Coordinates of C-alpha atoms in Angstrom, one line a residue:
M1 CA -45.5 -72.3 -133.9
P2 CA -47.1 -74.5 -131.2
K3 CA -47.5 -74.1 -127.9
L4 CA -44.8 -74.9 -125.4
S5 CA -46.8 -77.1 -123.2
S6 CA -48.2 -79.1 -126.0
V7 CA -44.4 -80.4 -126.9
G8 CA -43.1 -80.4 -123.3
L9 CA -40.6 -77.8 -123.1
N10 CA -40.0 -74.3 -120.9
H11 CA -39.0 -70.7 -122.4
K12 CA -35.5 -71.6 -121.0
E13 CA -35.3 -75.3 -122.6
L14 CA -36.5 -73.8 -125.8
I15 CA -34.0 -70.8 -125.9
E16 CA -31.2 -73.5 -125.0
L17 CA -32.3 -75.7 -128.2
Y18 CA -32.3 -72.7 -130.4
R19 CA -29.2 -71.2 -130.0
E20 CA -27.4 -74.8 -129.9
A21 CA -28.6 -75.7 -133.4
L22 CA -28.0 -71.8 -134.8
L23 CA -24.4 -72.5 -133.8
K24 CA -24.4 -75.5 -135.6
E25 CA -26.5 -75.3 -138.5
G26 CA -26.3 -71.1 -139.1
S27 CA -29.5 -70.4 -140.7
Y28 CA -32.5 -69.5 -138.2
E29 CA -35.0 -71.2 -140.9
S30 CA -33.4 -74.3 -141.0
V31 CA -33.2 -74.3 -136.9
E32 CA -37.2 -73.4 -137.0
K33 CA -37.8 -76.0 -139.6
K34 CA -36.2 -78.4 -138.0
V35 CA -38.5 -77.2 -134.3
A36 CA -41.2 -77.7 -136.4
D37 CA -40.4 -81.8 -137.6
K38 CA -39.6 -82.5 -134.4
Y39 CA -43.0 -80.7 -132.4
T40 CA -45.0 -82.9 -135.4
R41 CA -43.1 -86.3 -134.3
M42 CA -43.8 -85.4 -130.8
V43 CA -47.3 -84.9 -131.6
V44 CA -47.6 -87.7 -133.8
S45 CA -46.2 -90.5 -130.7
Q46 CA -48.2 -89.0 -128.0
K47 CA -51.4 -89.3 -130.0
V48 CA -50.1 -92.7 -130.4
E49 CA -49.3 -93.3 -127.0
E50 CA -52.9 -92.4 -126.0
R51 CA -54.4 -94.5 -128.2
N52 CA -52.8 -97.1 -127.3
D53 CA -53.5 -96.6 -123.2
Q54 CA -56.6 -96.3 -124.4
Q55 CA -56.8 -99.5 -126.2
Q56 CA -55.0 -101.4 -123.5
T57 CA -57.7 -99.8 -120.6
Q58 CA -60.5 -101.0 -122.8
A59 CA -59.1 -104.6 -123.6
L60 CA -58.9 -105.0 -119.6
A61 CA -62.3 -103.7 -119.2
H62 CA -63.8 -106.0 -121.5
A63 CA -61.5 -108.5 -120.0
L64 CA -63.3 -108.2 -116.9
P65 CA -66.5 -110.1 -116.0
K66 CA -69.7 -108.2 -116.7
A67 CA -71.2 -108.5 -113.1
V68 CA -67.4 -107.0 -111.9
R69 CA -68.2 -104.1 -114.7
Y70 CA -71.5 -103.2 -113.9
G71 CA -71.1 -103.5 -110.5
A72 CA -68.1 -100.7 -110.4
N73 CA -70.7 -98.2 -112.4
F74 CA -73.5 -99.1 -110.1
L75 CA -71.5 -99.4 -106.7
P76 CA -71.4 -95.9 -105.8
A77 CA -75.4 -95.8 -106.3
L78 CA -75.8 -98.3 -104.0
L79 CA -73.8 -97.4 -101.7
I80 CA -75.7 -94.0 -101.4
F81 CA -79.1 -95.8 -101.5
V82 CA -78.1 -98.2 -98.5
G83 CA -76.6 -94.9 -96.7
I84 CA -80.1 -93.4 -97.2
L85 CA -82.2 -96.6 -96.0
L86 CA -79.8 -97.2 -93.2
L87 CA -80.3 -92.8 -92.3
G88 CA -84.4 -93.6 -92.4
S89 CA -84.4 -96.9 -90.5
A90 CA -83.3 -95.2 -87.6
V91 CA -85.1 -91.6 -88.1
M92 CA -88.6 -93.0 -89.5
P93 CA -89.6 -94.9 -86.1
V94 CA -89.1 -91.5 -84.2
V95 CA -91.1 -89.5 -87.0
G96 CA -93.6 -91.8 -87.3
Y97 CA -94.2 -92.4 -83.5
Y98 CA -94.4 -88.8 -83.0
I99 CA -97.5 -88.5 -85.9
K100 CA -98.9 -91.6 -84.9
M101 CA -98.6 -91.5 -81.0
I102 CA -98.6 -88.1 -79.6
P103 CA -102.3 -87.4 -80.3
Q104 CA -103.3 -90.4 -78.5
T105 CA -101.0 -89.6 -75.0
Q106 CA -101.9 -85.9 -75.5
A107 CA -105.4 -87.1 -75.0
Q108 CA -104.9 -89.2 -71.9
K109 CA -103.1 -87.1 -69.6
M110 CA -102.1 -88.5 -66.4
V111 CA -103.4 -86.2 -63.2
V112 CA -101.4 -85.9 -60.6
P113 CA -103.7 -86.1 -57.0
I114 CA -100.9 -83.7 -54.8
P115 CA -99.2 -80.4 -55.5
S116 CA -96.0 -80.8 -57.6
E117 CA -93.9 -79.6 -54.9
K118 CA -95.0 -82.0 -52.9
V119 CA -95.3 -85.0 -55.3
L120 CA -91.8 -86.2 -54.3
D121 CA -92.2 -85.9 -50.5
V122 CA -95.5 -87.9 -50.3
T123 CA -93.7 -90.9 -51.1
P124 CA -95.8 -92.7 -54.5
L125 CA -94.1 -96.1 -52.7
V126 CA -95.4 -98.7 -50.2
I127 CA -93.5 -98.0 -47.2
S128 CA -95.4 -95.3 -45.6
Q129 CA -93.2 -92.3 -46.2
T130 CA -90.3 -93.7 -44.4
A131 CA -88.0 -93.1 -47.3
S132 CA -89.1 -89.6 -48.5
N133 CA -89.6 -88.2 -44.7
S134 CA -86.2 -89.1 -43.9
L135 CA -85.1 -86.6 -46.6
G136 CA -87.2 -83.8 -44.8
E137 CA -89.3 -81.3 -46.4
D138 CA -87.0 -78.3 -46.5
E139 CA -84.0 -80.3 -48.0
S140 CA -86.6 -81.8 -50.8
I141 CA -88.1 -78.6 -51.8
S142 CA -84.8 -76.9 -52.0
R143 CA -83.2 -79.6 -54.0
L144 CA -86.6 -79.6 -56.4
K145 CA -85.7 -75.3 -56.6
K146 CA -81.9 -75.9 -57.6
G147 CA -83.7 -77.7 -60.9
P148 CA -82.3 -81.0 -62.6
V149 CA -78.6 -81.8 -62.2
I150 CA -77.0 -82.0 -66.0
V151 CA -74.7 -85.1 -66.0
D152 CA -72.1 -84.9 -68.7
A153 CA -71.2 -88.7 -69.1
Q154 CA -73.3 -91.2 -70.8
L155 CA -75.7 -92.9 -68.5
D156 CA -76.5 -96.5 -69.0
Y157 CA -80.0 -96.8 -69.4
T158 CA -80.4 -100.5 -68.9
N159 CA -79.4 -99.7 -65.6
L160 CA -82.9 -98.5 -64.1
S161 CA -81.1 -96.1 -61.5
N162 CA -80.5 -93.9 -64.6
W163 CA -83.8 -93.4 -65.9
F164 CA -84.9 -90.5 -63.8
E165 CA -83.0 -86.7 -64.2
D166 CA -83.3 -85.6 -61.1
Q167 CA -81.3 -86.7 -58.1
L168 CA -83.9 -87.4 -55.7
A169 CA -85.1 -90.3 -58.2
S170 CA -81.8 -91.9 -57.8
D171 CA -82.0 -91.4 -54.1
L172 CA -85.6 -93.0 -54.3
V173 CA -84.4 -96.2 -56.0
N174 CA -81.7 -96.8 -53.4
R175 CA -83.8 -95.9 -50.4
T176 CA -86.4 -98.4 -51.5
S177 CA -84.0 -100.9 -52.2
L178 CA -83.0 -100.9 -48.8
L179 CA -86.4 -100.4 -47.2
S180 CA -88.3 -102.8 -49.1
K181 CA -88.3 -106.7 -48.0
Q182 CA -90.3 -107.2 -51.0
S183 CA -88.5 -109.8 -53.3
G184 CA -88.6 -112.7 -55.9
E185 CA -90.0 -112.4 -59.1
Y186 CA -93.1 -113.3 -61.3
I187 CA -94.0 -113.8 -65.1
L188 CA -95.5 -111.2 -67.6
E189 CA -96.8 -112.2 -70.7
I190 CA -98.6 -109.7 -73.5
P191 CA -99.8 -112.0 -76.4
D192 CA -100.7 -109.2 -78.6
L193 CA -96.9 -108.3 -78.9
N194 CA -95.4 -111.7 -78.8
I195 CA -94.3 -111.5 -75.8
H196 CA -94.6 -114.9 -73.5
N197 CA -92.6 -115.9 -70.4
A198 CA -91.0 -113.1 -69.3
V199 CA -89.5 -112.8 -66.0
V200 CA -90.2 -109.4 -64.0
K201 CA -87.9 -109.2 -60.6
I202 CA -89.1 -107.1 -58.0
G203 CA -86.4 -104.6 -57.2
G204 CA -83.0 -104.6 -58.9
V205 CA -81.3 -102.5 -61.8
D206 CA -80.3 -104.5 -64.6
L207 CA -82.9 -104.3 -67.0
E208 CA -80.7 -106.8 -69.8
E209 CA -81.5 -109.6 -67.5
S210 CA -84.9 -109.3 -66.8
L211 CA -87.8 -106.6 -66.5
I212 CA -88.2 -104.8 -63.4
Q213 CA -90.9 -104.0 -60.8
Y214 CA -89.9 -100.7 -59.1
P215 CA -89.1 -101.8 -55.6
G216 CA -92.1 -100.5 -52.8
T217 CA -95.1 -100.8 -55.6
S218 CA -97.7 -102.9 -55.0
L219 CA -97.6 -106.9 -55.8
P220 CA -99.6 -108.2 -58.6
G221 CA -103.5 -107.9 -57.7
K222 CA -102.9 -105.9 -54.7
P223 CA -104.3 -102.4 -54.5
G224 CA -101.8 -100.2 -55.9
S225 CA -100.1 -100.4 -59.1
P226 CA -97.6 -102.8 -60.0
V227 CA -94.5 -100.3 -61.6
V228 CA -92.9 -102.4 -64.5
F229 CA -89.9 -100.9 -66.3
G230 CA -88.2 -102.6 -69.5
H231 CA -86.0 -101.5 -72.1
S232 CA -86.6 -100.8 -75.8
L233 CA -85.0 -100.3 -78.8
L234 CA -85.4 -99.7 -82.8
R235 CA -88.5 -101.5 -83.7
Q236 CA -86.0 -103.2 -86.5
F237 CA -84.5 -104.9 -83.3
Y238 CA -87.7 -106.0 -81.6
N239 CA -87.0 -109.7 -80.9
P240 CA -88.6 -110.6 -77.5
K241 CA -88.5 -114.5 -78.4
E242 CA -87.0 -116.6 -75.5
S243 CA -84.6 -118.0 -78.0
N244 CA -83.1 -114.5 -78.0
P245 CA -80.6 -114.0 -75.1
R246 CA -80.8 -110.4 -75.3
R247 CA -84.3 -110.3 -75.3
Y248 CA -85.2 -108.0 -72.5
N249 CA -83.0 -105.0 -74.8
S250 CA -85.8 -104.7 -76.9
I251 CA -88.7 -106.1 -75.0
F252 CA -90.6 -103.1 -74.6
S253 CA -90.1 -101.7 -77.9
T254 CA -93.7 -101.6 -78.8
I255 CA -95.8 -101.6 -75.5
M256 CA -96.8 -98.2 -77.2
T257 CA -98.8 -99.8 -80.1
L258 CA -101.1 -101.4 -77.5
E259 CA -104.8 -100.2 -77.9
K260 CA -107.3 -99.7 -74.9
G261 CA -108.8 -103.6 -74.4
D262 CA -105.5 -105.4 -75.1
K263 CA -104.6 -107.7 -72.2
I264 CA -101.8 -108.6 -70.1
Y265 CA -101.2 -111.3 -68.3
L266 CA -99.2 -111.5 -64.7
H267 CA -98.3 -115.0 -63.5
Y268 CA -97.8 -114.1 -59.5
A269 CA -98.2 -116.6 -56.9
D270 CA -99.4 -119.7 -58.5
V271 CA -102.7 -117.2 -59.6
R272 CA -102.7 -115.5 -63.5
Y273 CA -103.8 -112.2 -63.3
T274 CA -105.7 -110.5 -66.2
Y275 CA -105.1 -106.9 -67.0
V276 CA -107.1 -104.6 -69.9
V277 CA -105.4 -101.9 -71.1
E278 CA -107.1 -98.4 -70.3
S279 CA -104.6 -95.7 -71.4
K280 CA -101.1 -94.7 -72.7
T281 CA -99.7 -91.8 -71.7
E282 CA -96.0 -89.8 -72.2
V283 CA -94.6 -88.2 -69.8
K284 CA -90.9 -86.0 -69.2
P285 CA -88.1 -88.2 -67.3
T286 CA -88.4 -85.9 -64.3
D287 CA -92.0 -86.7 -63.7
T288 CA -91.3 -89.2 -61.0
Y289 CA -95.2 -89.3 -60.3
I290 CA -95.8 -91.9 -62.5
L291 CA -94.5 -94.2 -59.4
S292 CA -97.4 -92.8 -57.5
Q293 CA -100.1 -95.2 -55.7
D294 CA -103.8 -95.4 -55.6
Y295 CA -105.0 -97.5 -53.3
G296 CA -108.6 -97.7 -54.6
V297 CA -107.8 -99.2 -57.9
R298 CA -106.0 -102.6 -59.0
Q299 CA -104.1 -101.7 -62.2
L300 CA -100.6 -102.1 -64.0
K301 CA -98.4 -99.6 -65.3
L302 CA -95.4 -100.4 -67.7
V303 CA -93.1 -98.0 -68.1
T304 CA -90.2 -97.3 -71.0
C305 CA -88.2 -94.8 -72.7
T306 CA -90.0 -93.2 -75.6
P307 CA -89.6 -92.8 -79.1
E308 CA -88.4 -96.0 -79.2
G309 CA -84.5 -96.4 -79.5
T310 CA -84.1 -92.6 -77.7
Y311 CA -84.2 -91.4 -74.0
L312 CA -86.1 -88.5 -74.7
R313 CA -89.5 -89.4 -72.8
R314 CA -90.8 -91.9 -70.9
G315 CA -94.1 -94.2 -72.0
V316 CA -96.2 -95.4 -69.7
V317 CA -99.3 -98.0 -70.3
T318 CA -101.8 -98.2 -67.7
A319 CA -104.0 -101.3 -67.5
Q320 CA -106.8 -102.3 -64.9
L321 CA -107.4 -105.8 -63.4
I322 CA -110.6 -107.4 -64.2
R323 CA -109.6 -111.3 -63.4
D324 CA -107.6 -113.3 -61.0
D325 CA -107.8 -117.3 -62.1

């Protein structure tokens, strides 16, 4: 006897069928024979329908262009490959940065010339400690002991005031913007990175519009160091060309690839200042001592977020003034 599922009948339907057949035929054998014949016809009919469906499917598939048929077969694999490629394009620059850049930056640590607990009281800016002293020593130290302020909002890192994690750094941005009388702009060029005619604004916070010199740091060519901040993105989005309206979003993406001896030019007040790269280092977002000024040298500091496309740390390139024309 065939399986009930193969003929599409359940137990109740089969019992009813037998009951009706016995009432009409009167013989169990004749009923059994008719059921078997019915089953055979149903099986044959089902096979014919399945074969017809298969033939129709094949005919439809052959009617499609080969490109569509092969594309349907390879599309899932292609999508998986593209997904892996996109993931790799985001992850590999970070991995490559740590493999290549960390040994270089660790070999050239910046030294804080004053105790770390005092570094935010002894102002790194050219304002004779006016801003830092206004906080008071006890207040500054007590705020340092509280640790970093945890911000649960998404920060906009095209705004310079969000670049340092501690609240005191944001206070310095606000205070020095008010106290500093410096204003204006100048031009920065790094030929090795294809950066030309990049505008550096003295003061301000919008890194989408220009590079920004931290307010209160020395002017180009003067004793001390202009500290210039710029934004960075993943390297595949790096496009510093002047024709790119969003050039400043990625303009400092590759500054950590500069080598010792590479030249940086600043054009300020009709004078071109030539700086030569001396060192690179990497610091934590809380390390605001990178703003400190050593008036015994004439240097330039370029600062951006690292690894490129992230906000985990700050990369600092230090260059020495060698000539002014």
